[in-house]
Amino acid sequence: MVTRWPTLIEDGDGLLILDQTRLPREAAMLRLATLEDAAHAIRAMQVRGAPLIGATAAYGVALGLAGDADDARLDEVIATLAATRPTAVNLHWALARMERVLRKSAPAARRDRAWQEARTIAAEDMAANSAIGNHGLPLLQARRKGKDPIQVMTHCNAGRLATVEHGTAIAPIYAAHAAGLPVHVWVSETRPRNQGLLTAWELAEAGVPHTLIADNAAGLLLMQGKVDLVIVGADRIAANGDTANKVGTYLKALAARAHGVPFYVAAPLSTIDFACPTGREIPIEERAAEELGAGSVPVANPAFDVTPAALIAGIISERGVAAADSLGQWR
Ligand code: MRU
């Protein structure tokens, strides 16, 4: 029997997470017992990827309400978790949902209610991503030429490690693999945090053929006709379809457009921020200079960039595939 590492699993009154800062060198679960543990795990990217950050934050609220659960403590717990990472809107979506539900509960009932709602958020994430896989599968099938494997390029890690299960950009690839379609994935590395290694790790675990490339090799492969389609995930999609994802995504979209290769974004509805009109309003996380390992050299380290809706062939969500400029139908 194939057993796979869970990204997150309940453990009594704590939460076990797969520590992604130790992958791919070693797979090890880490126990989160407190609000501070959860906030640190998100900030330090022990858990990462927009949907998984959202689910972890929801459980973080439950951990934070283990003692006091009055209104002041609820405010403090939400504020602590909200301050961890700015771009992935799933974090803020999950916290808003937890707050809405918990405000209605009496303080004595809040802790149990928080565990229940976090569990529901996690279960919904799995279901949404599984549906994304099914909706994205025909897009892969449509690009198949003869008997050759379908060549998919992805960037960063938007696989199951970035979610509770199934992944977003990788979900259609898993669906194709499960359906017996030959597929090969060009896995674009991501400076400076190397999330491409995470994608390679999980594709290896699932037995999906793949090849790791440096981010900047993507343009060449697209130019050489080695890519049938590009699928990436998202950290926040504005109402007009502009999409924030790991820095380097925009350059892939430009190169894909230049070479006539369709560029898709896969994300659950929890990643769409209808309150954010365009990509210009999406907050871009600036991470520590140390991540670039550049010593005392002046450094800018934006962790995300924004791909304009006009470069996106379609957005795949649990509701289906929509043109990036017509997301209003999912409101
Ligand atoms: O900084 P990270 O590793 O959390 O960034 C992750 C990404 O950019 C993913 O592509 C995005 O969250 C989609 S996850 C399904």
CSV table of C-alpha atoms and ligand atoms in Angstrom, one decimal:
chain,number,residue,atom,x,y,z
A,1,MET,CA,0.0,0.0,0.0
A,2,VAL,CA,1.3,3.5,-0.8
A,3,THR,CA,1.2,5.8,2.2
A,4,ARG,CA,1.7,9.5,1.6
A,5,TRP,CA,2.6,12.1,4.1
A,6,PRO,CA,-0.3,14.3,5.2
A,7,THR,CA,0.2,18.0,5.1
A,8,LEU,CA,-1.8,18.5,8.2
A,9,ILE,CA,-3.6,16.2,10.7
A,10,GLU,CA,-5.3,16.6,14.0
A,11,ASP,CA,-3.5,15.2,17.0
A,12,GLY,CA,-5.7,15.4,20.1
A,13,ASP,CA,-5.7,19.0,21.2
A,14,GLY,CA,-2.8,19.8,18.8
A,15,LEU,CA,-2.1,19.8,15.1
A,16,LEU,CA,0.6,17.8,13.3
A,17,ILE,CA,2.0,19.5,10.2
A,18,LEU,CA,4.5,18.2,7.7
A,19,ASP,CA,7.5,20.6,8.2
A,20,GLN,CA,8.1,21.9,4.7
A,21,THR,CA,11.3,23.6,5.7
A,22,ARG,CA,12.9,20.1,6.1
A,23,LEU,CA,11.7,18.8,2.7
A,24,PRO,CA,13.0,17.4,0.5
A,25,ARG,CA,15.9,16.3,2.7
A,26,GLU,CA,13.6,14.6,5.2
A,27,ALA,CA,9.9,14.2,5.8
A,28,ALA,CA,9.0,14.9,9.4
A,29,MET,CA,5.8,15.9,11.2
A,30,LEU,CA,5.9,18.8,13.7
A,31,ARG,CA,3.3,19.3,16.5
A,32,LEU,CA,1.7,22.7,16.9
A,33,ALA,CA,0.2,23.1,20.3
A,34,THR,CA,-0.3,26.9,20.7
A,35,LEU,CA,-1.3,30.0,18.8
A,36,GLU,CA,2.3,31.0,18.7
A,37,ASP,CA,3.3,27.6,17.2
A,38,ALA,CA,0.7,28.1,14.5
A,39,ALA,CA,1.7,31.7,13.7
A,40,HIS,CA,5.4,30.8,13.6
A,41,ALA,CA,4.7,27.8,11.3
A,42,ILE,CA,3.0,30.1,8.8
A,43,ARG,CA,5.5,32.9,9.1
A,44,ALA,CA,8.6,30.6,8.9
A,45,MET,CA,6.9,28.7,6.0
A,46,GLN,CA,6.9,25.3,7.8
A,47,VAL,CA,3.4,25.3,6.2
A,48,ARG,CA,3.0,27.3,3.0
A,49,GLY,CA,0.8,27.5,-0.1
A,50,ALA,CA,-2.3,29.6,0.1
A,51,PRO,CA,-5.0,27.0,0.8
A,52,LEU,CA,-2.8,25.2,3.4
A,53,ILE,CA,-2.0,28.5,5.1
A,54,GLY,CA,-5.7,29.2,5.3
A,55,ALA,CA,-6.5,25.8,6.9
A,56,THR,CA,-3.6,26.0,9.3
A,57,ALA,CA,-4.7,29.5,10.4
A,58,ALA,CA,-8.2,28.1,11.1
A,59,TYR,CA,-6.7,25.4,13.3
A,60,GLY,CA,-4.5,28.1,14.8
A,61,VAL,CA,-7.6,29.9,16.0
A,62,ALA,CA,-8.8,26.7,17.7
A,63,LEU,CA,-5.4,26.3,19.4
A,64,GLY,CA,-5.5,30.0,20.5
A,65,LEU,CA,-8.8,29.6,22.2
A,66,ALA,CA,-7.6,26.7,24.5
A,67,GLY,CA,-7.7,28.9,27.6
A,68,ASP,CA,-9.6,32.2,27.4
A,69,ALA,CA,-12.0,32.5,24.6
A,70,ASP,CA,-13.7,35.8,25.3
A,71,ASP,CA,-14.0,38.6,22.7
A,72,ALA,CA,-10.7,40.2,23.6
A,73,ARG,CA,-8.8,36.9,23.2
A,74,LEU,CA,-10.6,36.2,19.9
A,75,ASP,CA,-9.5,39.6,18.6
A,76,GLU,CA,-5.9,38.9,19.7
A,77,VAL,CA,-5.9,35.4,18.1
A,78,ILE,CA,-7.2,36.7,14.8
A,79,ALA,CA,-4.8,39.6,14.8
A,80,THR,CA,-1.8,37.5,15.5
A,81,LEU,CA,-2.6,35.0,12.7
A,82,ALA,CA,-3.6,37.8,10.2
A,83,ALA,CA,-0.1,39.4,10.6
A,84,THR,CA,1.8,36.3,9.5
A,85,ARG,CA,1.7,36.6,5.7
A,86,PRO,CA,0.0,39.3,3.6
A,87,THR,CA,-0.5,38.0,0.1
A,88,ALA,CA,-2.3,34.7,0.3
A,89,VAL,CA,-5.9,35.8,0.8
A,90,ASN,CA,-6.9,32.3,1.9
A,91,LEU,CA,-5.4,33.2,5.2
A,92,HIS,CA,-7.6,36.3,5.6
A,93,TRP,CA,-10.6,34.4,4.1
A,94,ALA,CA,-10.3,31.6,6.7
A,95,LEU,CA,-9.8,34.0,9.6
A,96,ALA,CA,-12.9,36.1,8.6
A,97,ARG,CA,-14.9,32.9,8.4
A,98,MET,CA,-13.7,31.7,11.8
A,99,GLU,CA,-14.4,35.1,13.3
A,100,ARG,CA,-17.9,35.3,11.8
A,101,VAL,CA,-18.8,31.8,13.2
A,102,LEU,CA,-17.2,32.3,16.6
A,103,ARG,CA,-18.6,35.7,17.4
A,104,LYS,CA,-22.0,34.0,17.4
A,105,SER,CA,-20.9,31.4,19.9
A,106,ALA,CA,-20.8,31.9,23.6
A,107,PRO,CA,-17.2,32.0,24.8
A,108,ALA,CA,-17.5,28.7,26.6
A,109,ALA,CA,-18.5,27.0,23.4
A,110,ARG,CA,-15.9,28.7,21.2
A,111,ARG,CA,-13.1,26.3,21.4
A,112,ASP,CA,-15.1,23.3,20.3
A,113,ARG,CA,-16.8,25.3,17.6
A,114,ALA,CA,-13.4,26.5,16.3
A,115,TRP,CA,-12.2,22.9,16.0
A,116,GLN,CA,-15.3,22.0,14.2
A,117,GLU,CA,-15.1,24.9,11.7
A,118,ALA,CA,-11.4,24.3,11.1
A,119,ARG,CA,-12.2,20.7,10.3
A,120,THR,CA,-14.9,21.9,7.8
A,121,ILE,CA,-12.5,24.3,6.1
A,122,ALA,CA,-9.9,21.5,5.7
A,123,ALA,CA,-12.5,19.1,4.3
A,124,GLU,CA,-13.9,21.7,1.9
A,125,ASP,CA,-10.4,22.4,0.7
A,126,MET,CA,-9.9,18.8,-0.2
A,127,ALA,CA,-13.2,18.6,-2.0
A,128,ALA,CA,-12.6,21.9,-3.9
A,129,ASN,CA,-9.1,20.8,-5.1
A,130,SER,CA,-10.4,17.4,-6.1
A,131,ALA,CA,-13.0,19.2,-8.3
A,132,ILE,CA,-10.3,21.4,-9.7
A,133,GLY,CA,-8.5,18.3,-10.8
A,134,ASN,CA,-11.7,17.0,-12.6
A,135,HIS,CA,-12.4,20.4,-14.3
A,136,GLY,CA,-8.8,20.8,-15.4
A,137,LEU,CA,-8.3,17.3,-16.8
A,138,PRO,CA,-10.1,18.1,-20.2
A,139,LEU,CA,-7.7,21.0,-20.7
A,140,LEU,CA,-4.8,18.6,-20.6
A,141,GLN,CA,-6.6,16.0,-22.8
A,142,ALA,CA,-7.2,18.7,-25.3
A,143,ARG,CA,-3.5,19.4,-25.7
A,144,ARG,CA,-2.5,15.8,-26.3
A,145,LYS,CA,-0.8,15.2,-29.6
A,146,GLY,CA,-0.7,11.5,-30.6
A,147,LYS,CA,0.8,9.1,-28.1
A,148,ASP,CA,3.4,11.4,-26.6
A,149,PRO,CA,3.1,12.6,-23.0
A,150,ILE,CA,1.3,15.9,-22.4
A,151,GLN,CA,4.0,18.4,-21.4
A,152,VAL,CA,2.8,20.6,-18.6
A,153,MET,CA,4.9,23.4,-17.0
A,154,THR,CA,4.3,24.6,-13.5
A,155,HIS,CA,6.0,27.1,-11.2
A,156,CYS,CA,6.6,27.0,-7.5
A,157,ASN,CA,4.6,24.4,-5.5
A,158,ALA,CA,0.9,24.4,-6.0
A,159,GLY,CA,0.6,20.7,-5.4
A,160,ARG,CA,-0.8,18.8,-2.5
A,161,LEU,CA,1.9,20.2,-0.2
A,162,ALA,CA,0.4,23.6,-0.7
A,163,THR,CA,-3.1,22.4,0.2
A,164,VAL,CA,-4.8,20.0,2.6
A,165,GLU,CA,-4.9,17.5,-0.3
A,166,HIS,CA,-4.7,17.2,-4.1
A,167,GLY,CA,-3.1,20.6,-4.8
A,168,THR,CA,-4.5,23.2,-7.2
A,169,ALA,CA,-2.3,23.5,-10.3
A,170,ILE,CA,-1.1,19.9,-9.8
A,171,ALA,CA,-4.7,18.5,-9.2
A,172,PRO,CA,-5.4,18.2,-13.0
A,173,ILE,CA,-2.0,16.5,-13.4
A,174,TYR,CA,-2.9,14.0,-10.7
A,175,ALA,CA,-6.3,13.5,-12.4
A,176,ALA,CA,-4.6,12.8,-15.7
A,177,HIS,CA,-2.1,10.4,-14.1
A,178,ALA,CA,-4.9,8.6,-12.4
A,179,ALA,CA,-6.8,8.3,-15.7
A,180,GLY,CA,-3.8,6.7,-17.3
A,181,LEU,CA,-2.9,9.7,-19.6
A,182,PRO,CA,0.8,10.0,-20.1
A,183,VAL,CA,2.0,13.3,-18.6
A,184,HIS,CA,5.3,14.9,-18.0
A,185,VAL,CA,5.8,18.0,-15.8
A,186,TRP,CA,8.4,20.7,-16.2
A,187,VAL,CA,8.9,21.8,-12.6
A,188,SER,CA,10.1,25.4,-12.5
A,189,GLU,CA,12.3,26.1,-9.5
A,190,THR,CA,11.7,29.2,-7.5
A,191,ARG,CA,14.4,31.4,-6.1
A,192,PRO,CA,15.0,31.9,-3.2
A,193,ARG,CA,12.9,29.3,-1.4
A,194,ASN,CA,13.2,26.4,-3.8
A,195,GLN,CA,9.5,25.4,-3.8
A,196,GLY,CA,10.2,23.6,-7.1
A,197,LEU,CA,12.0,21.0,-5.0
A,198,LEU,CA,8.7,20.5,-3.1
A,199,THR,CA,6.8,19.9,-6.3
A,200,ALA,CA,9.5,17.4,-7.5
A,201,TRP,CA,9.3,15.7,-4.1
A,202,GLU,CA,5.5,15.2,-4.3
A,203,LEU,CA,5.5,14.2,-8.0
A,204,ALA,CA,8.1,11.6,-7.2
A,205,GLU,CA,6.0,10.4,-4.3
A,206,ALA,CA,3.0,10.0,-6.7
A,207,GLY,CA,5.0,8.5,-9.5
A,208,VAL,CA,4.4,11.3,-12.0
A,209,PRO,CA,7.3,11.8,-14.5
A,210,HIS,CA,8.8,15.3,-14.1
A,211,THR,CA,12.0,17.3,-14.7
A,212,LEU,CA,13.2,20.1,-12.5
A,213,ILE,CA,14.4,23.3,-14.2
A,214,ALA,CA,15.8,26.6,-13.0
A,215,ASP,CA,13.1,29.4,-13.2
A,216,ASN,CA,14.9,31.1,-16.0
A,217,ALA,CA,15.1,28.0,-18.2
A,218,ALA,CA,11.3,28.3,-18.8
A,219,GLY,CA,11.5,30.8,-21.6
A,220,LEU,CA,13.8,28.5,-23.6
A,221,LEU,CA,11.6,25.4,-23.2
A,222,LEU,CA,8.5,27.4,-24.2
A,223,MET,CA,10.4,28.8,-27.3
A,224,GLN,CA,11.5,25.2,-28.2
A,225,GLY,CA,7.9,24.0,-28.3
A,226,LYS,CA,8.5,21.6,-25.4
A,227,VAL,CA,5.5,22.8,-23.4
A,228,ASP,CA,1.9,22.1,-24.2
A,229,LEU,CA,0.4,24.2,-21.4
A,230,VAL,CA,1.3,26.0,-18.3
A,231,ILE,CA,-0.7,25.7,-15.0
A,232,VAL,CA,0.1,27.6,-11.9
A,233,GLY,CA,-1.6,28.2,-8.6
A,234,ALA,CA,-2.5,31.5,-7.0
A,235,ASP,CA,-2.2,33.4,-3.7
A,236,ARG,CA,-4.8,36.0,-4.5
A,237,ILE,CA,-7.0,36.6,-7.6
A,238,ALA,CA,-8.4,40.1,-7.9
A,239,ALA,CA,-12.0,40.6,-9.1
A,240,ASN,CA,-10.8,41.4,-12.6
A,241,GLY,CA,-8.8,38.2,-12.8
A,242,ASP,CA,-5.3,39.7,-12.2
A,243,THR,CA,-3.5,37.0,-10.3
A,244,ALA,CA,-0.8,37.1,-7.7
A,245,ASN,CA,1.4,34.0,-7.4
A,246,LYS,CA,5.0,33.2,-6.6
A,247,VAL,CA,7.4,35.7,-8.1
A,248,GLY,CA,8.5,34.6,-11.6
A,249,THR,CA,4.9,33.5,-12.6
A,250,TYR,CA,4.4,36.7,-14.6
A,251,LEU,CA,7.5,36.1,-16.7
A,252,LYS,CA,6.2,32.6,-17.5
A,253,ALA,CA,2.9,34.0,-18.6
A,254,LEU,CA,4.6,36.5,-20.9
A,255,ALA,CA,6.8,33.8,-22.5
A,256,ALA,CA,3.8,31.5,-22.8
A,257,ARG,CA,1.9,34.2,-24.6
A,258,ALA,CA,4.8,35.0,-26.9
A,259,HIS,CA,5.0,31.3,-28.0
A,260,GLY,CA,1.2,30.6,-28.2
A,261,VAL,CA,1.1,28.3,-25.2
A,262,PRO,CA,-2.0,28.5,-23.0
A,263,PHE,CA,-1.4,29.7,-19.5
A,264,TYR,CA,-3.9,28.6,-16.8
A,265,VAL,CA,-4.4,29.4,-13.2
A,266,ALA,CA,-5.9,26.8,-10.8
A,267,ALA,CA,-7.3,28.0,-7.4
A,268,PRO,CA,-10.3,27.4,-5.1
A,269,LEU,CA,-12.9,30.2,-4.7
A,270,SER,CA,-11.3,31.0,-1.4
A,271,THR,CA,-8.4,32.5,-3.4
A,272,ILE,CA,-10.6,35.0,-5.2
A,273,ASP,CA,-10.7,38.3,-3.5
A,274,PHE,CA,-13.8,40.1,-4.9
A,275,ALA,CA,-13.0,43.0,-2.6
A,276,CYS,CA,-9.8,43.6,-4.4
A,277,PRO,CA,-10.7,45.2,-7.8
A,278,THR,CA,-7.4,44.7,-9.7
A,279,GLY,CA,-3.9,43.3,-9.2
A,280,ARG,CA,-2.6,46.8,-8.3
A,281,GLU,CA,-4.4,46.5,-4.9
A,282,ILE,CA,-2.9,43.1,-4.1
A,283,PRO,CA,-0.4,43.4,-1.2
A,284,ILE,CA,2.9,41.9,-2.2
A,285,GLU,CA,4.9,40.2,0.6
A,286,GLU,CA,8.5,41.5,1.0
A,287,ARG,CA,10.5,38.8,2.7
A,288,ALA,CA,13.7,39.0,4.6
A,289,ALA,CA,16.9,39.9,2.7
A,290,GLU,CA,18.7,36.9,4.3
A,291,GLU,CA,16.6,34.6,2.1
A,292,LEU,CA,18.8,35.6,-0.8
A,293,GLY,CA,22.0,34.7,1.1
A,294,ALA,CA,23.6,37.9,-0.1
A,295,GLY,CA,25.4,39.1,3.0
A,296,SER,CA,25.4,42.9,3.3
A,297,VAL,CA,24.4,43.6,-0.4
A,298,PRO,CA,21.2,45.7,-0.7
A,299,VAL,CA,18.4,43.3,-1.4
A,300,ALA,CA,14.7,43.5,-2.6
A,301,ASN,CA,12.9,40.2,-2.1
A,302,PRO,CA,9.2,40.4,-3.3
A,303,ALA,CA,7.8,36.9,-2.8
A,304,PHE,CA,5.0,37.3,-5.4
A,305,ASP,CA,4.2,39.0,-8.7
A,306,VAL,CA,1.0,39.8,-10.5
A,307,THR,CA,0.0,38.3,-13.8
A,308,PRO,CA,-2.5,40.4,-15.7
A,309,ALA,CA,-5.8,38.7,-16.5
A,310,ALA,CA,-5.2,39.3,-20.2
A,311,LEU,CA,-2.3,36.7,-20.2
A,312,ILE,CA,-4.5,34.0,-18.5
A,313,ALA,CA,-6.3,31.5,-20.8
A,314,GLY,CA,-8.6,30.5,-18.0
A,315,ILE,CA,-9.1,30.1,-14.3
A,316,ILE,CA,-9.9,26.6,-13.0
A,317,SER,CA,-11.8,26.5,-9.7
A,318,GLU,CA,-14.1,23.9,-8.1
A,319,ARG,CA,-16.9,25.5,-10.1
A,320,GLY,CA,-15.4,24.9,-13.5
A,321,VAL,CA,-13.2,26.9,-16.0
A,322,ALA,CA,-13.9,30.6,-16.5
A,323,ALA,CA,-12.3,33.3,-18.5
A,324,ALA,CA,-10.2,35.4,-16.1
A,325,ASP,CA,-12.2,38.5,-16.9
A,326,SER,CA,-15.6,36.8,-16.1
A,327,LEU,CA,-15.1,35.7,-12.5
A,328,GLY,CA,-18.3,37.6,-11.4
A,329,GLN,CA,-20.2,34.5,-12.3
A,330,TRP,CA,-18.6,32.8,-9.2
A,331,ARG,CA,-19.4,35.6,-6.8
B,1,MRU,O1,5.5,31.5,-0.5
B,1,MRU,P1,4.7,30.3,-0.7
B,1,MRU,O2,5.5,29.1,-0.9
B,1,MRU,O3,3.6,30.1,0.3
B,1,MRU,O4,4.0,30.5,-2.1
B,1,MRU,C1,3.2,29.5,-2.7
B,1,MRU,C2,2.7,29.9,-4.0
B,1,MRU,O5,2.9,30.9,-4.6
B,1,MRU,C3,1.7,28.9,-4.6
B,1,MRU,O6,1.8,28.9,-6.0
B,1,MRU,C4,0.3,29.4,-4.3
B,1,MRU,O7,0.2,29.6,-2.9
B,1,MRU,C5,-0.7,28.4,-4.7
B,1,MRU,S1,-0.8,27.1,-3.6
B,1,MRU,C6,-1.9,25.9,-4.2
